[in-house]
Coordinates of C-alpha atoms and ligand atoms in Angstrom, one line a residue:
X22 CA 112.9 139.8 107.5
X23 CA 110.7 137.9 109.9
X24 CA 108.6 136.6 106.8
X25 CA 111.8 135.4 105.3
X26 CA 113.3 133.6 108.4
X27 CA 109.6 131.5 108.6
X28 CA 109.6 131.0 104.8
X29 CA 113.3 129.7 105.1
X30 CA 112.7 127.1 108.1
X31 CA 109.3 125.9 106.2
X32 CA 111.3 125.0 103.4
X33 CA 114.1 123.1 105.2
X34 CA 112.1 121.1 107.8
X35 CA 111.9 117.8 108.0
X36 CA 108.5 118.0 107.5
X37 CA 108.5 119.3 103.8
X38 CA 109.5 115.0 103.1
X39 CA 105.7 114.2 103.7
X40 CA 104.6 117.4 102.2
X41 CA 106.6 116.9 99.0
X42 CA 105.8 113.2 98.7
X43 CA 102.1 114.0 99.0
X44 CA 101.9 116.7 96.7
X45 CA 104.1 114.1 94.4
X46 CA 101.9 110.9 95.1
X47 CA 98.8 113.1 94.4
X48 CA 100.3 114.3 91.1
X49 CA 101.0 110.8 89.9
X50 CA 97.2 110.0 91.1
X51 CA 96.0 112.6 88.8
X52 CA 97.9 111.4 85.7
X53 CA 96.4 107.9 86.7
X54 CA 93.0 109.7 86.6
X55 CA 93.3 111.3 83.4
X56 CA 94.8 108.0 81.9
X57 CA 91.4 105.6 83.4
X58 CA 89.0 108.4 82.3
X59 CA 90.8 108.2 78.6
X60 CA 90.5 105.1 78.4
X61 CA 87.1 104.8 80.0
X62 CA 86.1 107.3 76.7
X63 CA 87.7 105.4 74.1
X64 CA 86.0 101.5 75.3
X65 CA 82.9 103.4 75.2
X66 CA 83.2 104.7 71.7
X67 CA 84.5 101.2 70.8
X68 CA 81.4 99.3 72.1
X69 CA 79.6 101.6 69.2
X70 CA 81.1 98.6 67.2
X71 CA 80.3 95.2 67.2
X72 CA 82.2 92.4 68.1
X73 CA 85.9 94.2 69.5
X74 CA 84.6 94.5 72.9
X75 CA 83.0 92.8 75.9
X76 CA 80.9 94.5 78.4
X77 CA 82.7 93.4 81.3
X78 CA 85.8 95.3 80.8
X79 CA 84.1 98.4 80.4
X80 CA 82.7 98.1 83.4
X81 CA 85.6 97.0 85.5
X82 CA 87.1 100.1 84.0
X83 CA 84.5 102.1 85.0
X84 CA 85.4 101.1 88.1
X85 CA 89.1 102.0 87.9
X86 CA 87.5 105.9 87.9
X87 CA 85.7 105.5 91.4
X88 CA 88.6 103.4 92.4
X89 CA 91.1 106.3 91.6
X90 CA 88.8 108.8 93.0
X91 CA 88.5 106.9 96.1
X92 CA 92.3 106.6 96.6
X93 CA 92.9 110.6 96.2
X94 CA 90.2 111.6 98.2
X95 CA 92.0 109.4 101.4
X96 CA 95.7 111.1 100.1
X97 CA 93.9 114.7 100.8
X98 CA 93.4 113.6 104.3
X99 CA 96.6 111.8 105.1
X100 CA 98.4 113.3 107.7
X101 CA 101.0 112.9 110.2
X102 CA 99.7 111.7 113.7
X103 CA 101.3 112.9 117.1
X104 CA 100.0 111.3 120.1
X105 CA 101.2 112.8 123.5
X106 CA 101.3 110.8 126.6
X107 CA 102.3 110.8 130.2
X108 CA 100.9 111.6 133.9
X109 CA 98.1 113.9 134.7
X110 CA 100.7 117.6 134.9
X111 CA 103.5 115.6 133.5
X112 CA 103.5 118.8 131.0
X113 CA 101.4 117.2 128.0
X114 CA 99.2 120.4 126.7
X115 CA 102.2 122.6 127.6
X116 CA 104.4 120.5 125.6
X117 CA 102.2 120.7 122.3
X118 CA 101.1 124.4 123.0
X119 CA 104.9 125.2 123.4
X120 CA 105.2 123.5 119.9
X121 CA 102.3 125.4 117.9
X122 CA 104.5 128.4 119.1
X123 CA 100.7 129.6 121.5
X124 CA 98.8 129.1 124.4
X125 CA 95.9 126.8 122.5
X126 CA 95.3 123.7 124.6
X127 CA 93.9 124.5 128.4
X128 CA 97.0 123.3 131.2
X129 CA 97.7 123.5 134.7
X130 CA 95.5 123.3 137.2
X131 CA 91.6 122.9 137.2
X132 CA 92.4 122.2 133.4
X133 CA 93.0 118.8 133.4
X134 CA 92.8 116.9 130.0
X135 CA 89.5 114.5 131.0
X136 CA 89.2 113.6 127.2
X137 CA 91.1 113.2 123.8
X138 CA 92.1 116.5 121.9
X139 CA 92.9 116.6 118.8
X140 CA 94.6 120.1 117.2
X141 CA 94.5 120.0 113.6
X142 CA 95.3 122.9 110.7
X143 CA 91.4 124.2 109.9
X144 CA 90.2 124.5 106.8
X145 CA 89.0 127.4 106.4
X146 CA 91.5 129.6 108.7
X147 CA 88.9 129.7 111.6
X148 CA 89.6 128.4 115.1
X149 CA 86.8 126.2 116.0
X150 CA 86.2 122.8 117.4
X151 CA 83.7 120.0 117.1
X152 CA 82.6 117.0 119.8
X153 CA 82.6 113.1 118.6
X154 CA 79.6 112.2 117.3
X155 CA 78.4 115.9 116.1
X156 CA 78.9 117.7 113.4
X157 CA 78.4 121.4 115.1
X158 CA 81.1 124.0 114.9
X159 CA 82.0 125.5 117.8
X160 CA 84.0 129.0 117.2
X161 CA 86.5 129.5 119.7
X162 CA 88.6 132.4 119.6
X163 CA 90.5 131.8 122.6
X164 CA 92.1 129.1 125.4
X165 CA 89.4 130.2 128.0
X166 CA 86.6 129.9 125.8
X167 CA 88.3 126.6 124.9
X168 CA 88.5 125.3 128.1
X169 CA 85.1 126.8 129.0
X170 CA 83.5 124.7 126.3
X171 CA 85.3 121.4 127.5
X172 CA 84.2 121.9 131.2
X173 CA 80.6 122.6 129.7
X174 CA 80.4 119.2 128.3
X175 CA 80.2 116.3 129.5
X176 CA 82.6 114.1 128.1
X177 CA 83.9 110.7 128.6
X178 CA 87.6 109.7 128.8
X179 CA 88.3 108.1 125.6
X180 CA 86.2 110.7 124.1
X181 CA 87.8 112.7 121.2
X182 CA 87.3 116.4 120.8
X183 CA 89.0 118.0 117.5
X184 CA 90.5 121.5 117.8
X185 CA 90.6 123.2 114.4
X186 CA 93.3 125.8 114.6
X187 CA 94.0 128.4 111.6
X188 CA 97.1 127.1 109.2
X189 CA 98.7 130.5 109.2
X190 CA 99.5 130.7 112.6
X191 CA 101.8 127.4 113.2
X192 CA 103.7 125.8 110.1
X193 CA 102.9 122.0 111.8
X194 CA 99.6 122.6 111.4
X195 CA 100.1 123.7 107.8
X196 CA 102.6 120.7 107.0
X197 CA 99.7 118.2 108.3
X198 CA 100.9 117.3 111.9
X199 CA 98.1 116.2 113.5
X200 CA 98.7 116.8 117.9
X201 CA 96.4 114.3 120.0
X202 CA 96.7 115.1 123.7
X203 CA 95.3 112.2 126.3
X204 CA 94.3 112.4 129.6
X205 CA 96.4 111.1 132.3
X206 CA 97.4 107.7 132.1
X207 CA 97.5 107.4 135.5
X208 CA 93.5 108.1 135.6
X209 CA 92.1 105.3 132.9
X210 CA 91.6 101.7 133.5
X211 CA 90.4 101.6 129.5
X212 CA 93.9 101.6 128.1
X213 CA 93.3 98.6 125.6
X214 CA 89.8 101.2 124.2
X215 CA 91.8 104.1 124.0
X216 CA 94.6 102.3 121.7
X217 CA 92.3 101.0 119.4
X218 CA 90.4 104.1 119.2
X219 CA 92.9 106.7 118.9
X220 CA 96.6 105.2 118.5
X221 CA 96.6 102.8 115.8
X222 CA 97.0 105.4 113.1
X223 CA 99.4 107.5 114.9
X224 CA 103.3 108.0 113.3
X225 CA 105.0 109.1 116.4
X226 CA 104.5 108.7 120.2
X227 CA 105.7 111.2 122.9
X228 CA 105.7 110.2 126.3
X229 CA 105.8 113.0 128.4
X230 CA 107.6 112.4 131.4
X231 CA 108.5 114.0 134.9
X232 CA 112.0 114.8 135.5
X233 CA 111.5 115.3 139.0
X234 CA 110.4 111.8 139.4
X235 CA 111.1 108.3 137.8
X236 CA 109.0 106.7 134.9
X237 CA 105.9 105.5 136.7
X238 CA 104.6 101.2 136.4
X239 CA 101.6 103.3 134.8
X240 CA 103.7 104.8 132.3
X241 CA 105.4 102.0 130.8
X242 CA 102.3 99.3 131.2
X243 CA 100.8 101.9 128.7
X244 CA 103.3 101.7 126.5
X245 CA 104.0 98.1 126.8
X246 CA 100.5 97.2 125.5
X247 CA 101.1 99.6 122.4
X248 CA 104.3 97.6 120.9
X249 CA 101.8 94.8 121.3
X250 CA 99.8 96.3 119.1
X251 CA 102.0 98.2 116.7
X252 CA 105.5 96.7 115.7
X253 CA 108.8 99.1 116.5
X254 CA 106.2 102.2 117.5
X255 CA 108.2 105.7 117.1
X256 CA 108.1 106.1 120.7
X257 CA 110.3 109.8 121.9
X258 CA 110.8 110.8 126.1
X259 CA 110.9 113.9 126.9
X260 CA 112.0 114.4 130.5
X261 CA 109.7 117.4 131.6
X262 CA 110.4 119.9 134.3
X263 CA 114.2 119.5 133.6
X264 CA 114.0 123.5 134.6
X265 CA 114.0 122.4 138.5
X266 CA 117.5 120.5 138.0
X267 CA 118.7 124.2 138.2
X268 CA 117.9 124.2 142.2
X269 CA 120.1 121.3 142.4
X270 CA 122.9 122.1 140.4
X271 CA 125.5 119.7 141.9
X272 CA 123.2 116.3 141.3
X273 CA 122.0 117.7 137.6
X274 CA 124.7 115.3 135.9
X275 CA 124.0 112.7 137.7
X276 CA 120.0 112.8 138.2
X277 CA 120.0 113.1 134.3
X278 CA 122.6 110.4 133.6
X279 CA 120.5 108.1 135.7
X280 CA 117.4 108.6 134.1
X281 CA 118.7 108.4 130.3
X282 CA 120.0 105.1 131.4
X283 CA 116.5 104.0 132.3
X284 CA 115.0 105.3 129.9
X285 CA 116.9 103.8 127.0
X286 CA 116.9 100.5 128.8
X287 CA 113.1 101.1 128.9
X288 CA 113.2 101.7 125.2
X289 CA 115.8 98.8 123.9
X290 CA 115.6 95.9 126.2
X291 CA 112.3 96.3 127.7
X292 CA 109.8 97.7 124.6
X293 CA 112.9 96.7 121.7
X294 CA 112.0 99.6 119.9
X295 CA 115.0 100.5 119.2
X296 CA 118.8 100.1 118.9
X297 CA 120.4 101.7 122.1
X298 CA 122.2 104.7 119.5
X299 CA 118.7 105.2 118.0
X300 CA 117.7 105.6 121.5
X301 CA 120.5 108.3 122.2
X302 CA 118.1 110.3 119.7
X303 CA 114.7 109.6 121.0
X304 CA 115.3 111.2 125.2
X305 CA 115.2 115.1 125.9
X306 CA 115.6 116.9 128.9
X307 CA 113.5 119.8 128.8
X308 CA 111.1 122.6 129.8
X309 CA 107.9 123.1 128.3
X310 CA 107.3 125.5 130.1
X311 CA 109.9 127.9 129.2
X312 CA 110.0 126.5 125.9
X313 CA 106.6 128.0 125.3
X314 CA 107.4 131.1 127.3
X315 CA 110.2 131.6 125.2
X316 CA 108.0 130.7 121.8
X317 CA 105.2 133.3 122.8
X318 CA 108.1 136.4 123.3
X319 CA 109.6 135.4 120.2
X320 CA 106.1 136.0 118.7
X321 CA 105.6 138.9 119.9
X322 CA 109.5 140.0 119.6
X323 CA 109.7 140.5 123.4
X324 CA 112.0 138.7 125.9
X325 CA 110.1 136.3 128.3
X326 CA 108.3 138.1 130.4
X327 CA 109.6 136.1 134.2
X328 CA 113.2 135.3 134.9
X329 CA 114.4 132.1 133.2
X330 CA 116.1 129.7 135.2
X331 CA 120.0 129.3 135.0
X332 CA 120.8 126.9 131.9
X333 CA 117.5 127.8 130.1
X334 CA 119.9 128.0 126.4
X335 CA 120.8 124.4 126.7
X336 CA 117.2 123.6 127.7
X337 CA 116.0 125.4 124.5
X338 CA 118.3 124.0 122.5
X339 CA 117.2 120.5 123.3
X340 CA 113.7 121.2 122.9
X341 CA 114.5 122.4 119.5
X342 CA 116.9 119.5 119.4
X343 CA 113.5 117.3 120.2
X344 CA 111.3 118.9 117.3
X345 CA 113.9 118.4 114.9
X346 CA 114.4 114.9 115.5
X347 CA 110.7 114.6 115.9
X348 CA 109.9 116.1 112.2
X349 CA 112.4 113.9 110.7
X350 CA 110.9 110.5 112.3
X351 CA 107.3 111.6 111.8
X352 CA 107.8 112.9 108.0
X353 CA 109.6 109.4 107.0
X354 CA 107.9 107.3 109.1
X355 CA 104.1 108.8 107.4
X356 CA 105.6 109.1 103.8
X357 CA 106.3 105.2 104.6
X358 CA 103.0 103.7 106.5
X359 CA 100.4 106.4 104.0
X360 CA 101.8 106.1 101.1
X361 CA 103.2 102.6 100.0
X362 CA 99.7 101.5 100.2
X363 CA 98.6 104.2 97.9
X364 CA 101.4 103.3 95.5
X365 CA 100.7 99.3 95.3
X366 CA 97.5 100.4 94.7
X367 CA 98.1 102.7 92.0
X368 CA 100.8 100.2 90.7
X369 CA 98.1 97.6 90.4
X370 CA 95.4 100.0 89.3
X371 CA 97.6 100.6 85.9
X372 CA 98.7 97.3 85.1
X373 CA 95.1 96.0 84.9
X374 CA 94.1 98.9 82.9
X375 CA 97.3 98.1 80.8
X376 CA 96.4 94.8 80.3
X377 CA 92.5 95.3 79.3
X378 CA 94.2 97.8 77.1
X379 CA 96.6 95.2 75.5
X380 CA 93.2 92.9 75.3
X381 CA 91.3 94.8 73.1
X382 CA 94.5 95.7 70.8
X383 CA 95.1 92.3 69.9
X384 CA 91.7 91.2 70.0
X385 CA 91.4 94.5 67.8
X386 CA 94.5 92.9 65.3
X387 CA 92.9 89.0 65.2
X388 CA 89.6 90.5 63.4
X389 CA 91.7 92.6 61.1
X390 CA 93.6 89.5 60.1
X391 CA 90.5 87.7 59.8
X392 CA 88.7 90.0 57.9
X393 CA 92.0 90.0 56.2
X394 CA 91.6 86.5 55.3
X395 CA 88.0 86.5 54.2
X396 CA 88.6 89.6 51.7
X397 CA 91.5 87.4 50.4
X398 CA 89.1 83.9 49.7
X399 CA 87.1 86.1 48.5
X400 CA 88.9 87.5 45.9
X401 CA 90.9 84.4 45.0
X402 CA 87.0 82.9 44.7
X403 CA 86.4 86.2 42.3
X404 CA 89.4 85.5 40.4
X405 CA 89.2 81.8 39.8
X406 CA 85.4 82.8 38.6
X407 CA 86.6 85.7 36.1
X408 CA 89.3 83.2 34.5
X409 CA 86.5 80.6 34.4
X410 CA 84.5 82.7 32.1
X411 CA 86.8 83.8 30.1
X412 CA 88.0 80.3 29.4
X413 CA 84.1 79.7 28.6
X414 CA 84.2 82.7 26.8
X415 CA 86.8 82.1 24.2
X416 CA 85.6 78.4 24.3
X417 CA 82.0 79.5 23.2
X418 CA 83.8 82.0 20.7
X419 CA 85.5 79.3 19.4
X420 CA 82.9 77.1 19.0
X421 CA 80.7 79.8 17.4
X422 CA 83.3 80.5 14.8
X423 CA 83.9 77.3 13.8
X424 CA 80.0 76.6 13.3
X425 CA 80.0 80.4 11.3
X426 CA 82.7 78.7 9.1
X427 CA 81.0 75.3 9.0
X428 CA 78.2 76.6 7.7
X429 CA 79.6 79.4 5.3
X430 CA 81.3 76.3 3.5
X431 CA 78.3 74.2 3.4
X432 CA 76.6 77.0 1.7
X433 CA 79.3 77.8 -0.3
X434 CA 79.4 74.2 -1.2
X435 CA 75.6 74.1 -1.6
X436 CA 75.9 76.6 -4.2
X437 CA 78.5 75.7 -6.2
X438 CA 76.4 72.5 -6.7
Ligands
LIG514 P1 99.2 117.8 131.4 O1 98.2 117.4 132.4 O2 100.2 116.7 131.3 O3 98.6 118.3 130.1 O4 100.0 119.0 132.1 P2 100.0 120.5 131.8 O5 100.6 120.9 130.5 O6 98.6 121.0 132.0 O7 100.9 121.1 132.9 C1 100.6 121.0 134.3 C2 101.3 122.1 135.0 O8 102.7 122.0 135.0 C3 101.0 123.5 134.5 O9 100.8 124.4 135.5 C4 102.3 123.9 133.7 O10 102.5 125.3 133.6 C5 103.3 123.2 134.5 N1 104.5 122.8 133.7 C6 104.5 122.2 132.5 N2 105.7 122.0 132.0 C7 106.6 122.5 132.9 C8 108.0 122.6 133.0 O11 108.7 122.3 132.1 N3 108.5 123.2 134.1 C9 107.7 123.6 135.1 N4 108.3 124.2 136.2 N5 106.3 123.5 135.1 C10 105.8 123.0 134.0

């Protein structure tokens, strides 16, 4: 039944929008193959005759085939792009760890994130990851050995590591959602490098935020210079920690009415992202870190292993609230930046090959009808020649009879005399 209850949610997540329109826009691609290859075949065997076609459009069809190629091998590694940000121990790792349903990204203390990670479905089922710049595999079969092998090295800040985690353990990871955690932003004076190296392609934004605290000058000057850079970025807060409100039970309504205020003014009137009800859906008040606690028991079809704070359900339920909201925004707003490139391209792709096609038709049809033409002068030139002779003919006929009869009658005459 378990199977059945994962096979169930795959095929109604949001998620399965990008999937579907992939596996469709790559289908489509195909045909498009097929069709330019044809064609390719049939110029060449038409060049074996003279005069129907010209080099050039071979060539540029030729083209067409690398072109095509080109296009399907960028739609294989299309993806949708998550990028997590916030304060150093806002919650970041636990907050994408508590969403791949395991403990893969290091957190807490002595792990903090000094670099960019990058958790993406591997290939080949095998957990491994692999520094900027190399092209090593590193196996790692667990989070120390992970965080072992990040300590180990010595990377910069805007430095990206990729974490290749098997497909079969997380369905994001097998729908293409691609997690990028950041370091601190509180740590970096290189925002403006780390945006053009690692947020430009991304589809949604998470800023991971404290709930104990307000949203830091850091926080939003990080954000600010992203809208700069990207217009309406998917941009989604999730207020972290929201677990200590339960200590404080008699302020909880009013701590977390005052910081959705803030944060949607943040969102509509200071980034205009959004419209103040769009808003209402991008702010959670969560725990990551029961959501994960809860995520790894449900794995292992345990209850969470410490006592769960009072109002954990409703805390759950928002987080599950969050990734909901979050496939839905990431799935359209990928299908929508990937693909209608790809299709204008494609678009354009067949119309050109349309119209060389068209060319050589009715270049094909003129030389008919000129040939046409010629066999016709020809034959009226054939024709008027045939009548010629026999006009000649029966002339000279004729002309030979009446000299046969000429002379019979002088002879005749010649004799009777
Ligand atoms: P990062 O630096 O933003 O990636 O933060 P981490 O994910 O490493 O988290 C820092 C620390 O905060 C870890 O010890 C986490 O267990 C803890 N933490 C994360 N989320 C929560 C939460 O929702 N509630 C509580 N109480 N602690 C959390």
């Amino acid at each position: 039944p378990d199977h059945r209850q994962i096979r169930n949610s795959a095929d109604n997540s949001p998620l399965q929008i990008f999937v579907k329109a992939k596996k469709k826009i790559n289908d489509i691609f195909g045909e498009i193959e097929d069709y330019v290859k044809d064609s390719v075949h049939y110029m060449q065997e038409l060049q074996k005759e003279p005069h129907i076609l010209d080099k050039d459009a071979v060539t540029k069809t030729e083209e067409y085939v690398k072109k095509v190629h080109g296009i399907r091998d960028v739609l294989a590694r299309d993806h949708m792009k998550v990028a997590f940000f916030g304060r150093t121990s806002n919650g970041k790792s636990t907050v994408i760890n508590a969403m791949l349903r395991d403990k893969i990204l290091p957190s807490g203390i002595g792990h903090t994130t000094n670099c960019f990670l990058q958790v993406e479905g591997s290939p080949n089922d095998e957990a491994y990851l692999v520094l900027e710049g190399t092209t090593d595999h590193c196996a790692v079969e667990s989070v120390g050995q992970l965080a072992h092998a990040l300590c180990k090295e010595k990377l910069s800040e805007s430095q990206l590591v990729k974490v290749y985690w098997p497909k079969n353990r997380c369905l994001l990871l097998r729908d293409d959602v691609v997690f990028v955690d950041s370091p601190g932003v509180d740590v970096t004076p290189n925002l403006d490098e780390w945006i053009d190296l690692h947020c430009l392609d991304a589809d949604v934004f998470v800023l991971v935020a404290n709930a104990e605290s307000t949203l830091m000058v850091t926080e939003k000057n990080f954000f600010h210079k992203v809208s700069t850079r990207l217009s309406k970025p998917n941009i989604f807060i999730l207020n972290n920690r929201w677990d200590a409100s339960a200590n404080e039970p008699e302020f909880l309504e009013q701590v977390r009415r005052q910081h959705q205020e803030r944060a949607i003014d943040f969102l509509v009137k200071e980034l205009k992202v959004c419209t103040p009800k769009e808003a209402e859906e991008r702010i959670f008040f969560i725990s990551a870190k029961e959501a994960l606690l809860a995520r790894i028991a449900e794995q292992g079809n345990t209850s969470p292993s410490m006592s769960l704070a009072e109002g954990f359900q409703n805390r759950y339920f928002e987080f599950q609230d969050f990734e909901r909201k979050f496939e839905e925004c990431i799935s359209k707003s990928a299908v929508k930046t990937k693909f209608e490139q790809h299709s204008q391209r494609g678009k354009f792709i067949t119309s050109e090959l349309r119209e060389a096609l068209d060319k050589i038709y009715n270049d094909a049809q003129k030389l008919r009808d000129d040939k046409l033409l010629q066999r016709k002068e020809l034959h009226n030139k054939v024709n008027y020649t045939e009548q010629q002779l026999m006009v000649i003919t029966q002339e000279m006929k004729q002309k030979i009879h009446n000299i046969v009869e000429d002379v019979e009658q002088r002879v005749s005459k010649a004799l009777n005399e």
